[in-house]
């Protein structure tokens, strides 16, 4: 395995680094580097700044704003963003529904949605999970019944991340209940202002409002909003979920967090050998993950993720959670200072340590739970 970048790829990396660290909106980077929560306006401004430079949707077809980059260049773009504290483009738009519409949508649908999706003029939500159909997605029960030129949708979705900001939702619905469950599913694009659609917040353990329930009661959707063919939605969902898992190991972000944790630890690293050993183990594990990520990139073909991407998801989220746990231990009693005001003596990083620790328990569940990833690894890599 060649570890050194070619001259061309090294120049590409330097160009990305120069833009992200010197020309991207600094006030957004400052919030990310301080591990503060971004507002909707911050996320929209960030993606529009990237889109103006042609850096928001490089994985799309060139005619719709994509870049004809190699897999390695996409990897470098992704890593440099994270290292610089630049928010990655909104996944629901850039890596989920955008590529699906580009691959399976009609020309009219592409022209209607793709430019606004790339520029985040439309904020998409994901309507896949249901109360009794999370990991077993094909068991979903939300129905869509054709009525003339419309579908009538009834049912419920849950864990809809940032659905409170959504303009449109891409939704899996059951259009044929009498066939094998995977064969009776379709994908509809639904305007979230349509009468009968209700978004209800779910309060999380960290006190935040990040996910929602979405209810559909006789929601009428134009038939032209059907993606591809009726009852072929399962194929589109698998395509979408495959893209979701690309880049799911946030190596760049975790490296930055760990570097900041070492700075927060200060002199304790030299006086506490147990702490020093713990940090060294994390650094070694992270380096191994980074090398594995490069191997996966090198062996991915035609934009399809290598089966070993499941290893990245599994270990990437485990290390991400381990670093958030390190912050809580470094904060000590200050870890109880969540929500403390400006007058608190607790450092800023310590005030958010517990909330982020709690929030990132989700990382081993979304994007295909780590239990599912272990099944993929055992079956497709180890042959068990």
Coordinates of C-alpha atoms in Angstrom, one line a residue:
X1 CA 0.0 0.0 0.0
X2 CA 1.4 3.4 -1.0
X3 CA 0.9 5.9 1.9
X4 CA 2.3 9.0 0.3
X5 CA 0.0 11.1 -1.9
X6 CA 0.9 11.7 -5.5
X7 CA 2.0 15.3 -6.4
X8 CA -1.4 15.8 -8.0
X9 CA -3.4 14.6 -5.0
X10 CA -1.1 16.6 -2.6
X11 CA -1.9 19.8 -4.6
X12 CA -5.6 18.9 -4.5
X13 CA -5.4 18.5 -0.7
X14 CA -3.6 21.8 -0.3
X15 CA -6.2 23.6 -2.5
X16 CA -9.0 22.2 -0.3
X17 CA -7.1 23.2 2.9
X18 CA -6.4 26.7 1.7
X19 CA -10.1 27.3 0.8
X20 CA -11.5 25.8 4.0
X21 CA -9.1 27.5 6.4
X22 CA -8.8 31.0 4.7
X23 CA -11.9 31.7 2.6
X24 CA -14.8 29.8 4.1
X25 CA -17.0 32.0 6.5
X26 CA -14.9 32.2 9.6
X27 CA -17.8 32.8 12.1
X28 CA -19.2 29.4 11.2
X29 CA -15.8 27.7 11.6
X30 CA -15.4 29.4 15.0
X31 CA -18.6 27.9 16.3
X32 CA -17.7 24.4 15.0
X33 CA -14.2 24.6 16.5
X34 CA -15.8 25.6 19.8
X35 CA -18.1 22.6 19.6
X36 CA -21.2 24.9 19.6
X37 CA -24.5 24.0 18.0
X38 CA -25.1 25.5 14.6
X39 CA -28.4 27.2 13.7
X40 CA -30.4 26.5 10.6
X41 CA -29.1 29.8 9.1
X42 CA -25.5 28.7 9.8
X43 CA -26.0 25.3 8.0
X44 CA -27.7 27.0 5.0
X45 CA -25.0 29.7 4.8
X46 CA -22.3 27.0 5.0
X47 CA -23.7 24.9 2.2
X48 CA -24.4 27.9 0.0
X49 CA -20.8 29.0 0.4
X50 CA -19.6 25.6 -0.6
X51 CA -22.0 25.4 -3.5
X52 CA -20.8 28.7 -4.8
X53 CA -17.3 27.2 -5.0
X54 CA -18.5 23.9 -6.6
X55 CA -17.7 22.0 -3.3
X56 CA -21.2 21.1 -2.0
X57 CA -22.1 18.0 -4.2
X58 CA -19.0 16.6 -5.8
X59 CA -20.5 13.1 -5.8
X60 CA -23.3 14.1 -8.1
X61 CA -23.3 13.9 -11.9
X62 CA -21.3 16.7 -13.4
X63 CA -24.3 18.2 -15.3
X64 CA -26.0 18.8 -11.9
X65 CA -23.0 20.3 -10.1
X66 CA -20.8 17.3 -9.4
X67 CA -17.1 17.1 -9.9
X68 CA -15.3 14.4 -11.8
X69 CA -13.1 13.6 -8.8
X70 CA -11.4 10.3 -7.9
X71 CA -12.6 8.5 -4.8
X72 CA -9.4 9.6 -3.1
X73 CA -10.0 13.2 -3.9
X74 CA -13.5 13.0 -2.5
X75 CA -12.0 11.4 0.6
X76 CA -9.5 14.3 0.9
X77 CA -12.3 16.9 0.4
X78 CA -14.3 15.3 3.2
X79 CA -11.4 14.9 5.6
X80 CA -10.1 18.5 5.1
X81 CA -13.5 19.9 5.7
X82 CA -13.7 18.1 9.1
X83 CA -10.2 19.0 10.1
X84 CA -10.8 22.7 9.3
X85 CA -14.1 22.8 11.2
X86 CA -16.3 23.3 8.1
X87 CA -19.7 21.6 8.4
X88 CA -20.1 18.9 5.8
X89 CA -23.0 19.5 3.4
X90 CA -26.4 18.5 4.7
X91 CA -26.5 14.7 4.3
X92 CA -30.3 14.6 3.5
X93 CA -29.7 16.8 0.5
X94 CA -26.1 16.1 -0.7
X95 CA -25.6 12.4 -0.1
X96 CA -29.2 11.0 0.2
X97 CA -32.0 12.3 -1.9
X98 CA -29.9 14.3 -4.4
X99 CA -28.1 11.3 -5.8
X100 CA -31.4 9.3 -5.9
X101 CA -33.2 12.0 -7.9
X102 CA -30.2 12.3 -10.2
X103 CA -30.2 8.5 -10.8
X104 CA -33.9 7.6 -10.9
X105 CA -35.9 10.8 -11.2
X106 CA -37.5 12.1 -14.4
X107 CA -35.9 15.0 -16.2
X108 CA -38.6 17.3 -15.0
X109 CA -38.0 16.1 -11.4
X110 CA -34.3 16.7 -11.8
X111 CA -34.7 20.2 -13.1
X112 CA -37.3 21.0 -10.5
X113 CA -35.4 19.8 -7.4
X114 CA -31.6 19.3 -8.0
X115 CA -30.4 22.9 -8.2
X116 CA -32.4 23.9 -5.1
X117 CA -31.3 20.7 -3.3
X118 CA -27.6 21.4 -4.0
X119 CA -27.9 25.0 -2.8
X120 CA -30.1 24.1 0.3
X121 CA -32.9 26.3 -1.0
X122 CA -34.9 23.2 -0.1
X123 CA -34.2 21.5 3.2
X124 CA -35.0 17.8 2.9
X125 CA -36.0 15.5 5.7
X126 CA -35.8 11.7 5.7
X127 CA -39.1 9.8 6.2
X128 CA -37.9 6.2 6.5
X129 CA -38.0 5.0 10.2
X130 CA -41.3 4.1 11.8
X131 CA -42.2 3.2 15.4
X132 CA -42.2 -0.6 14.6
X133 CA -39.9 -0.5 11.5
X134 CA -36.5 1.0 12.3
X135 CA -33.8 -1.5 11.6
X136 CA -36.4 -3.7 9.9
X137 CA -37.2 -1.0 7.4
X138 CA -39.2 -3.2 5.0
X139 CA -41.8 -3.7 7.7
X140 CA -43.0 -0.1 7.3
X141 CA -46.8 0.5 7.5
X142 CA -47.3 4.0 6.2
X143 CA -49.6 3.6 3.2
X144 CA -50.1 5.5 -0.1
X145 CA -53.3 4.8 -2.0
X146 CA -53.6 6.0 -5.6
X147 CA -56.7 8.3 -6.1
X148 CA -56.7 9.7 -9.7
X149 CA -53.7 11.9 -10.1
X150 CA -52.8 11.8 -6.4
X151 CA -51.7 9.5 -3.7
X152 CA -53.4 9.6 -0.3
X153 CA -50.8 9.0 2.5
X154 CA -51.6 7.9 6.0
X155 CA -49.2 6.8 8.7
X156 CA -46.3 7.9 11.0
X157 CA -42.6 8.3 10.7
X158 CA -40.2 8.8 13.7
X159 CA -36.7 9.9 14.5
X160 CA -36.9 12.4 11.7
X161 CA -33.7 14.3 12.3
X162 CA -34.0 18.1 12.0
X163 CA -37.5 17.7 10.6
X164 CA -38.4 20.9 12.3
X165 CA -36.5 22.7 9.6
X166 CA -37.7 20.5 6.7
X167 CA -39.4 22.0 3.6
X168 CA -39.8 18.6 1.9
X169 CA -39.6 15.0 3.0
X170 CA -38.5 12.0 1.0
X171 CA -40.7 9.2 2.2
X172 CA -41.0 5.4 1.8
X173 CA -44.7 4.3 1.6
X174 CA -46.5 1.0 1.1
X175 CA -48.3 1.0 -2.2
X176 CA -49.0 -2.7 -2.5
X177 CA -49.8 -4.7 0.7
X178 CA -50.3 -8.0 -1.1
X179 CA -46.8 -8.8 -2.3
X180 CA -43.5 -9.6 -0.6
X181 CA -42.9 -6.6 1.8
X182 CA -39.9 -5.3 0.0
X183 CA -41.8 -5.4 -3.4
X184 CA -44.7 -3.2 -2.3
X185 CA -42.8 0.0 -1.3
X186 CA -42.6 3.3 -3.3
X187 CA -40.7 6.6 -2.7
X188 CA -42.7 9.8 -2.6
X189 CA -41.5 13.4 -2.3
X190 CA -43.9 15.3 0.0
X191 CA -44.2 19.1 0.6
X192 CA -44.1 19.4 4.4
X193 CA -46.6 22.2 4.3
X194 CA -49.3 19.9 2.8
X195 CA -52.5 19.8 4.9
X196 CA -52.6 16.7 7.1
X197 CA -48.9 16.6 7.7
X198 CA -47.8 17.3 11.3
X199 CA -44.3 17.5 12.8
X200 CA -44.0 16.8 16.6
X201 CA -40.7 17.2 18.5
X202 CA -39.1 14.4 20.5
X203 CA -37.1 15.5 23.6
X204 CA -33.7 13.8 23.9
X205 CA -31.6 12.8 26.8
X206 CA -29.3 15.7 26.3
X207 CA -32.2 18.2 26.4
X208 CA -31.9 19.0 22.8
X209 CA -34.5 19.0 20.0
X210 CA -32.9 17.2 17.1
X211 CA -35.5 14.5 16.1
X212 CA -39.2 14.5 15.5
X213 CA -42.2 12.4 14.8
X214 CA -44.0 13.1 11.5
X215 CA -47.7 12.2 11.1
X216 CA -49.6 11.8 7.8
X217 CA -53.4 12.0 7.9
X218 CA -55.0 11.9 4.5
X219 CA -52.1 13.8 3.0
X220 CA -52.7 14.2 -0.8
X221 CA -49.5 14.0 -2.9
X222 CA -49.4 14.7 -6.7
X223 CA -48.5 11.4 -8.5
X224 CA -45.8 13.3 -10.3
X225 CA -43.9 13.3 -7.0
X226 CA -43.3 9.6 -7.2
X227 CA -39.6 8.8 -7.6
X228 CA -39.0 6.3 -10.4
X229 CA -41.5 3.5 -10.7
X230 CA -44.3 2.5 -8.3
X231 CA -43.3 -0.4 -6.0
X232 CA -39.6 0.0 -6.8
X233 CA -38.9 2.2 -3.8
X234 CA -36.9 -0.5 -2.0
X235 CA -34.2 -0.4 -4.7
X236 CA -34.0 3.4 -4.4
X237 CA -33.8 3.1 -0.6
X238 CA -30.9 0.6 -0.8
X239 CA -29.1 3.0 -3.2
X240 CA -29.6 5.9 -0.8
X241 CA -28.5 4.0 2.3
X242 CA -25.4 2.9 0.6
X243 CA -24.5 6.5 0.0
X244 CA -25.4 7.4 3.6
X245 CA -22.7 5.0 4.9
X246 CA -20.0 6.5 2.7
X247 CA -17.9 8.8 4.9
X248 CA -19.8 7.7 8.0
X249 CA -16.5 7.3 9.9
X250 CA -15.7 10.9 10.9
X251 CA -11.9 10.5 11.1
X252 CA -11.1 14.2 10.5
X253 CA -13.6 15.4 13.2
X254 CA -12.4 12.8 15.7
X255 CA -8.8 13.7 15.1
X256 CA -9.6 17.4 15.7
X257 CA -11.5 16.6 18.9
X258 CA -8.7 14.4 20.3
X259 CA -6.1 17.1 19.6
X260 CA -8.3 19.6 21.4
X261 CA -8.8 17.2 24.3
X262 CA -5.0 16.9 24.7
X263 CA -4.8 20.7 24.9
X264 CA -7.6 20.7 27.5
X265 CA -5.7 18.1 29.5
X266 CA -2.6 20.3 29.6
X267 CA 0.0 19.3 32.2
X268 CA -2.1 16.3 33.4
X269 CA -0.8 14.3 30.4
X270 CA 2.7 14.4 31.8
X271 CA 1.7 13.8 35.4
X272 CA -0.9 11.1 34.9
X273 CA 0.4 8.0 33.1
X274 CA -3.0 6.3 33.0
X275 CA -4.4 9.4 31.2
X276 CA -1.4 9.5 28.9
X277 CA -1.8 5.9 28.0
X278 CA -5.5 6.3 27.3
X279 CA -4.8 9.2 24.9
X280 CA -2.0 7.3 23.2
X281 CA -4.3 4.3 22.7
X282 CA -6.9 6.5 21.1
X283 CA -4.4 8.1 18.8
X284 CA -3.1 4.7 17.7
X285 CA -6.6 3.4 17.1
X286 CA -7.5 6.6 15.1
X287 CA -4.4 6.2 13.0
X288 CA -5.3 2.6 12.2
X289 CA -8.8 3.7 11.3
X290 CA -7.4 6.5 9.0
X291 CA -5.3 3.9 7.2
X292 CA -8.3 1.6 6.9
X293 CA -10.3 4.4 5.4
X294 CA -7.6 5.0 2.7
X295 CA -7.6 1.3 1.9
X296 CA -11.4 1.3 1.5
X297 CA -11.2 4.4 -0.7
X298 CA -8.5 2.7 -2.8
X299 CA -10.7 -0.4 -3.3
X300 CA -14.1 1.3 -3.9
X301 CA -15.2 1.0 -7.5
X302 CA -17.6 3.0 -9.6
X303 CA -18.7 5.0 -6.6
X304 CA -19.9 2.0 -4.7
X305 CA -18.6 1.5 -1.1
X306 CA -16.4 -1.5 -0.4
X307 CA -17.9 -3.9 2.1
X308 CA -15.1 -2.9 4.5
X309 CA -16.9 0.5 4.9
X310 CA -18.9 -1.3 7.6
X311 CA -15.6 -1.6 9.6
X312 CA -15.2 2.2 9.2
X313 CA -18.7 2.8 10.5
X314 CA -18.3 0.4 13.4
X315 CA -14.9 1.6 14.6
X316 CA -15.4 5.2 13.6
X317 CA -18.5 5.6 15.8
X318 CA -16.8 3.7 18.7
X319 CA -13.8 6.0 18.7
X320 CA -16.1 9.1 18.3
X321 CA -17.9 7.9 21.5
X322 CA -14.6 7.1 23.3
X323 CA -13.4 10.7 22.7
X324 CA -16.6 12.3 24.0
X325 CA -16.3 10.1 27.1
X326 CA -12.7 11.3 27.5
X327 CA -13.9 14.9 27.5
X328 CA -16.4 14.1 30.4
X329 CA -13.6 12.5 32.4
X330 CA -11.3 15.4 31.8
X331 CA -14.0 17.9 32.8
X332 CA -14.5 16.0 36.2
X333 CA -17.0 18.0 38.3
X334 CA -17.3 20.6 35.6
X335 CA -19.1 18.0 33.5
X336 CA -22.1 18.8 35.6
X337 CA -22.0 22.4 34.3
X338 CA -24.1 21.8 31.2
X339 CA -26.0 24.9 30.4
X340 CA -24.0 27.1 32.7
X341 CA -24.0 30.8 31.7
X342 CA -21.2 33.2 30.8
X343 CA -20.5 33.8 34.5
X344 CA -19.5 30.2 35.1
X345 CA -15.8 29.5 35.8
X346 CA -16.2 26.2 33.9
X347 CA -14.3 26.2 30.6
X348 CA -16.5 26.3 27.4
X349 CA -15.3 22.8 26.4
X350 CA -16.3 21.4 29.8
X351 CA -19.8 22.9 29.7
X352 CA -20.7 20.9 26.5
X353 CA -18.9 17.7 27.4
X354 CA -21.8 15.9 29.0
X355 CA -24.4 17.0 26.4
X356 CA -22.2 15.9 23.5
X357 CA -21.3 12.6 25.3
X358 CA -25.1 11.9 25.6
X359 CA -25.9 13.1 22.1
X360 CA -23.3 10.9 20.4
X361 CA -24.7 7.7 21.9
X362 CA -26.8 7.9 18.7
X363 CA -23.8 7.4 16.5
X364 CA -23.7 3.7 16.9
X365 CA -27.4 3.5 15.9
X366 CA -27.9 5.7 12.8
X367 CA -26.7 4.9 9.3
X368 CA -27.3 1.2 10.0
X369 CA -26.8 0.2 13.6
X370 CA -23.4 -1.2 14.7
X371 CA -25.1 -4.6 15.3
X372 CA -26.1 -4.6 11.6
X373 CA -22.6 -3.6 10.6
X374 CA -21.2 -6.6 12.6
X375 CA -23.6 -8.9 10.6
X376 CA -22.4 -7.4 7.3
X377 CA -18.7 -7.9 8.4
X378 CA -19.3 -11.5 9.5
X379 CA -21.1 -12.4 6.3
X380 CA -19.4 -10.5 3.5
X381 CA -15.9 -10.1 4.9
X382 CA -15.3 -13.0 7.2
X383 CA -17.6 -15.5 5.4
X384 CA -19.2 -16.7 8.6

